[in-house]
Short mmCIF file of C-alpha atoms in Angstrom, two decimals:
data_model
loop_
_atom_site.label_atom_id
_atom_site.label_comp_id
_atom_site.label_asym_id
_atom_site.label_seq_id
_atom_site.Cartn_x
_atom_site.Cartn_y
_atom_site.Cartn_z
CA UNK A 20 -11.89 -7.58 16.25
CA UNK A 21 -10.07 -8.09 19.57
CA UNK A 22 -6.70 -9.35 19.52
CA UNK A 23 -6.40 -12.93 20.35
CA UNK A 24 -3.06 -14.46 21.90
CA UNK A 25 -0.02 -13.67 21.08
CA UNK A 26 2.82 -16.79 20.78
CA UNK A 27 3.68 -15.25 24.60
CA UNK A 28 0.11 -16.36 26.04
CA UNK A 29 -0.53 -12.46 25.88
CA UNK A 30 -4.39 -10.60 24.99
CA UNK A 31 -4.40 -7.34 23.96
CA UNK A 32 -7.89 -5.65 22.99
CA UNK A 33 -7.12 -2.71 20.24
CA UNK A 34 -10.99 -2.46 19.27
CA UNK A 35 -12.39 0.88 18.80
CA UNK A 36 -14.69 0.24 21.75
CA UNK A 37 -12.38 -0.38 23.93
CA UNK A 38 -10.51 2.92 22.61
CA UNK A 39 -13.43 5.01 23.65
CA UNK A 40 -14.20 3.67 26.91
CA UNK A 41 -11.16 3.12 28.34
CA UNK A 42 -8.57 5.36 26.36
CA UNK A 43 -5.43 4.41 28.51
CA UNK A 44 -5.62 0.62 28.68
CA UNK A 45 -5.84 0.76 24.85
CA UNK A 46 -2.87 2.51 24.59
CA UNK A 47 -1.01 0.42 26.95
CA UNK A 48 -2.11 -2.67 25.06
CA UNK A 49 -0.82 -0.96 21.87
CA UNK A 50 2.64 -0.43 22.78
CA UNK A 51 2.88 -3.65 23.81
CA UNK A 52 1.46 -5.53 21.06
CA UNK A 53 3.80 -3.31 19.20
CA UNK A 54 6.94 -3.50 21.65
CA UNK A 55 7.73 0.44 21.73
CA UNK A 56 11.50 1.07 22.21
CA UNK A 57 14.65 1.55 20.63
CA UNK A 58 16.88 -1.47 20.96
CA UNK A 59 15.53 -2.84 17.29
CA UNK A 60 17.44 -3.37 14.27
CA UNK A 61 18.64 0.10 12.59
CA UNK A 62 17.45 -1.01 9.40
CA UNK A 63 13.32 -0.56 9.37
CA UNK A 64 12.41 -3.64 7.62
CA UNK A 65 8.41 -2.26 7.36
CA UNK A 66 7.37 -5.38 5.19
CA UNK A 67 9.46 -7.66 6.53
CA UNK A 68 7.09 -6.98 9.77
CA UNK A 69 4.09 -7.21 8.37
CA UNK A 70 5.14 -10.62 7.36
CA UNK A 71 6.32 -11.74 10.84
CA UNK A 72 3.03 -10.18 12.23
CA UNK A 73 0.88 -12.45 10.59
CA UNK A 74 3.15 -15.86 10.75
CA UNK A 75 3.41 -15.15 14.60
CA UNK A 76 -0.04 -13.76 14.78
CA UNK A 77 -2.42 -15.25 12.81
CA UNK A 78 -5.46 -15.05 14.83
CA UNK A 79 -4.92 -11.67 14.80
CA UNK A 80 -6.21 -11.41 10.73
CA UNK A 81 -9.86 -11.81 10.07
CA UNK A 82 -11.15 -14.09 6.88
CA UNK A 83 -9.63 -14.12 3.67
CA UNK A 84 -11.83 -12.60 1.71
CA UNK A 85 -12.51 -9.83 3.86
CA UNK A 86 -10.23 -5.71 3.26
CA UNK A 87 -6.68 -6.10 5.30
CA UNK A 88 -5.26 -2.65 5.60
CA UNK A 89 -1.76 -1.26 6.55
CA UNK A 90 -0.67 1.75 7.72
CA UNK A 91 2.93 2.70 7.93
CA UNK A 92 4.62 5.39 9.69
CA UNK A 93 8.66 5.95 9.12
CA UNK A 94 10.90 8.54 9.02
CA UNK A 95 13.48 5.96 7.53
CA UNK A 96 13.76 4.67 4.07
CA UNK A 97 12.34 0.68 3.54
CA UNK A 98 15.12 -2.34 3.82
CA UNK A 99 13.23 -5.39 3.53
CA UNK A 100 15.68 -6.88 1.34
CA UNK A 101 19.24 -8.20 1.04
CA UNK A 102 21.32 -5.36 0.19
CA UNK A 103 24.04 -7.71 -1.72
CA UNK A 104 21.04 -8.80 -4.04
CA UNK A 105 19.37 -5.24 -4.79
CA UNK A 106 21.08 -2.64 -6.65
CA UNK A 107 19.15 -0.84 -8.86
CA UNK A 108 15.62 0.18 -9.70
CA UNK A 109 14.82 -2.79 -11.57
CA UNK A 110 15.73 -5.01 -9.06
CA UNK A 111 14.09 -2.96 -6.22
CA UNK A 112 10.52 -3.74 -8.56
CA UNK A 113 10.81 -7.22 -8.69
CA UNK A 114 11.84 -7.22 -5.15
CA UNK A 115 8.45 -5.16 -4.17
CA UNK A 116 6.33 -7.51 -6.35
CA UNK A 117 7.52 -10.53 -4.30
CA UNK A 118 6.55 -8.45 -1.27
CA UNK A 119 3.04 -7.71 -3.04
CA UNK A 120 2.05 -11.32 -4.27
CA UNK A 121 2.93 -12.73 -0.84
CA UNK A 122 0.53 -10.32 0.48
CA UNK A 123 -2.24 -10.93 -1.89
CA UNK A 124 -1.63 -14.71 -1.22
CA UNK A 125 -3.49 -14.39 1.93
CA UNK A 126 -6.68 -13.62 0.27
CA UNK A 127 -9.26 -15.08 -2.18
CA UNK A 128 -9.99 -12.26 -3.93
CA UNK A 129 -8.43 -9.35 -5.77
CA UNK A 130 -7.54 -5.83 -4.77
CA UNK A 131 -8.14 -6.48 -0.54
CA UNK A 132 -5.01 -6.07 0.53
CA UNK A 133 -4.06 -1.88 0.62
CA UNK A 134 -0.80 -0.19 2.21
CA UNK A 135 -0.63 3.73 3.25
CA UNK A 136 2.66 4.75 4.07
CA UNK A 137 3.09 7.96 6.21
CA UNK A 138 6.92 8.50 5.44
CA UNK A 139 9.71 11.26 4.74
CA UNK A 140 9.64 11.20 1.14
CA UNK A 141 12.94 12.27 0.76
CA UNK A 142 14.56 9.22 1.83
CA UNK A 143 12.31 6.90 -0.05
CA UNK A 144 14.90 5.18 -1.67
CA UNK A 145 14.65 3.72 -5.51
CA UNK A 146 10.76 4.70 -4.45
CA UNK A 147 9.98 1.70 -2.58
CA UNK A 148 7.06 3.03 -0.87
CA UNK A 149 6.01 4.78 -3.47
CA UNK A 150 5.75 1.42 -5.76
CA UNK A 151 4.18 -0.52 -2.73
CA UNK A 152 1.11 2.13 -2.50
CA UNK A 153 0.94 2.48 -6.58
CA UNK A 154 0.31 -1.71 -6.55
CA UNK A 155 -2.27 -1.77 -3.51
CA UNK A 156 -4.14 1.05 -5.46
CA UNK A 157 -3.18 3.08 -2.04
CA UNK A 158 -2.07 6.85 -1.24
CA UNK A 159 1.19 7.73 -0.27
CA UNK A 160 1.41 10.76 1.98
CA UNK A 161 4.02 13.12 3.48
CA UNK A 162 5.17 12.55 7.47
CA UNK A 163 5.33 16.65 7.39
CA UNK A 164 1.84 16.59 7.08
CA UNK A 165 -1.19 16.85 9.44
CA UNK A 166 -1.84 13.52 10.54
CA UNK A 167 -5.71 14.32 10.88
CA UNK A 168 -5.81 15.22 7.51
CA UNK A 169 -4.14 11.64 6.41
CA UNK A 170 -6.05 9.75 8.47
CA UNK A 171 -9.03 11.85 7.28
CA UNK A 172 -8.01 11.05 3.96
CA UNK A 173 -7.12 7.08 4.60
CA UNK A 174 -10.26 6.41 6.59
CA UNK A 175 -12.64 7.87 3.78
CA UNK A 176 -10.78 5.69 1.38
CA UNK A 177 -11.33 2.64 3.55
CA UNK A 178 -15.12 3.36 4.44
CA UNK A 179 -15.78 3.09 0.68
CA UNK A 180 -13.85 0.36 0.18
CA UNK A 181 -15.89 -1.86 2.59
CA UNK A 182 -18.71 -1.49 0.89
CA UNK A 183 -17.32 -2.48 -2.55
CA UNK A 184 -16.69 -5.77 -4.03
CA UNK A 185 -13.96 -6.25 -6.39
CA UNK A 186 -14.48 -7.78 -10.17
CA UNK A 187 -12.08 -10.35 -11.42
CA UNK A 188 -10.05 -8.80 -13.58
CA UNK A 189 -8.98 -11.24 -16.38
CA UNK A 190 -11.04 -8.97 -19.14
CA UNK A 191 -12.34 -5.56 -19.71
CA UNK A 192 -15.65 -4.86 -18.25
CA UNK A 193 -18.25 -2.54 -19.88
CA UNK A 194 -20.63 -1.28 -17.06
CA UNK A 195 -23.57 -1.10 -18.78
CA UNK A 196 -22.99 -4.54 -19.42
CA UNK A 197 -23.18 -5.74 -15.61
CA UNK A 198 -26.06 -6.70 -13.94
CA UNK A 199 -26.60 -6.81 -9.94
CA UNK A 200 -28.35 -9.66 -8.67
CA UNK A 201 -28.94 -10.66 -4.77
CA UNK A 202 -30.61 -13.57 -3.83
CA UNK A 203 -31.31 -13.69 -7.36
CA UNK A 204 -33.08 -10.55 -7.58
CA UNK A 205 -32.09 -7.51 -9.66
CA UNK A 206 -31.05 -4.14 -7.79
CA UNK A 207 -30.13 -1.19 -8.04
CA UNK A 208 -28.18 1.38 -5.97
CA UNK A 209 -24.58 0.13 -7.10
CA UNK A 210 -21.93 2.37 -8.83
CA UNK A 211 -19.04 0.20 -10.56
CA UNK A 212 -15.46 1.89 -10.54
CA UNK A 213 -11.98 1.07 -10.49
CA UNK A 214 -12.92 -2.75 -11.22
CA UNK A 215 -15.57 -3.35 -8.25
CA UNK A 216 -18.87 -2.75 -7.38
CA UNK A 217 -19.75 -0.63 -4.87
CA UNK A 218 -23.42 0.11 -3.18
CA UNK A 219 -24.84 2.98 -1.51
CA UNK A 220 -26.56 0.76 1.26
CA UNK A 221 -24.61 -2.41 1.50
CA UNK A 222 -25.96 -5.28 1.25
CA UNK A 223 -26.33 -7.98 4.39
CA UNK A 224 -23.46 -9.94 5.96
CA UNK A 225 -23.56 -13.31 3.98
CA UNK A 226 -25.52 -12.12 0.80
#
């Protein structure tokens, strides 16, 4: 999906067609959808700006039911918080669940909402990253790391993930006891795991 206007009047297209065809003007309209520079705030505030990206954005996230998937690259430890209020590793869990609830808010169903970060693990302090991929059922990997082999990794993850559809999860759910109906007819070709179905052909847009 192309992106629409920003609150400055501006269009930026960051599809992947446009990334084959015309490899430049992509990345032009990346930095500045993304404002490349230095004169920020020292203190990387990663889900503090996913929050800003969507109020100022909106048009820019697709329907609420539908996967929404971060990826986040630092080399800095995460600081979306008020330091006066969190102190220790207690707090720093509540603090990430507030983070994680306001992002599930913006969808209708469960488990579509997933966060990679890409960070120096050293400096992931009271393991803030580490708890924000552990409750989007994500991967956390290592900066030092190939990035092909990450994205390798994320992109697999993802592919499978669009063609699953997440259970409710108020109750355990035997598998042999679900059945898979479309249009009201029994199929097959499904595999259920980790609390959603997922099918080796999906089915069609709207079924």
């Amino acid at each position: 999906k192309a992106f629409s206007r920003d609150e400055n009047g501006n269009v930026y297209n960051l599809t992947s067609e446009r990334a084959d065809t015309d490899f430049a003007s992509f990345k032009s309209d990346f930095e500045k959808a993304i404002l490349v520079g230095t004169s920020g705030s020292g203190s990387e505030k990663s889900l503090e700006s996913i929050k800003k990206s969507r109020q100022f954005n909106p048009s820019w996230y697709s329907e609420t039911d539908s996967l929404l998937v971060f990826i986040i690259v630092s080399d800095e430890k995460e600081q979306s918080y008020s330091a006066s209020s969190v102190k220790n590793q207690e707090q720093h869990n509540t603090n990430i669940d507030e983070w994680i609830a306001l992002f599930n808010s913006w969808k209708t169903e469960e488990n579509r909402i997933k966060v990679y970060p890409i960070i120096n693990k050293a400096v992931d302090s009271f393991n803030r990253y580490m708890l924000i991929a552990d409750k989007t059922n994500s991967d956390l990997y290592d900066l030092a790391s190939p990035f092909s082999t990450i994205l390798d990794s994320i992109s697999t993850d993802v592919s499978n993930l669009v063609n699953s559809f997440p259970l409710k999860q108020d109750y355990i759910i035997e598998e042999d006891t679900i059945v898979v109906t479309i249009d009201g007819i029994e199929v097959d070709g499904w595999t259920y795991l980790d609390g959603a179905i997922s099918f080796s052909t999906p089915p069609a847009h709207g079924k």
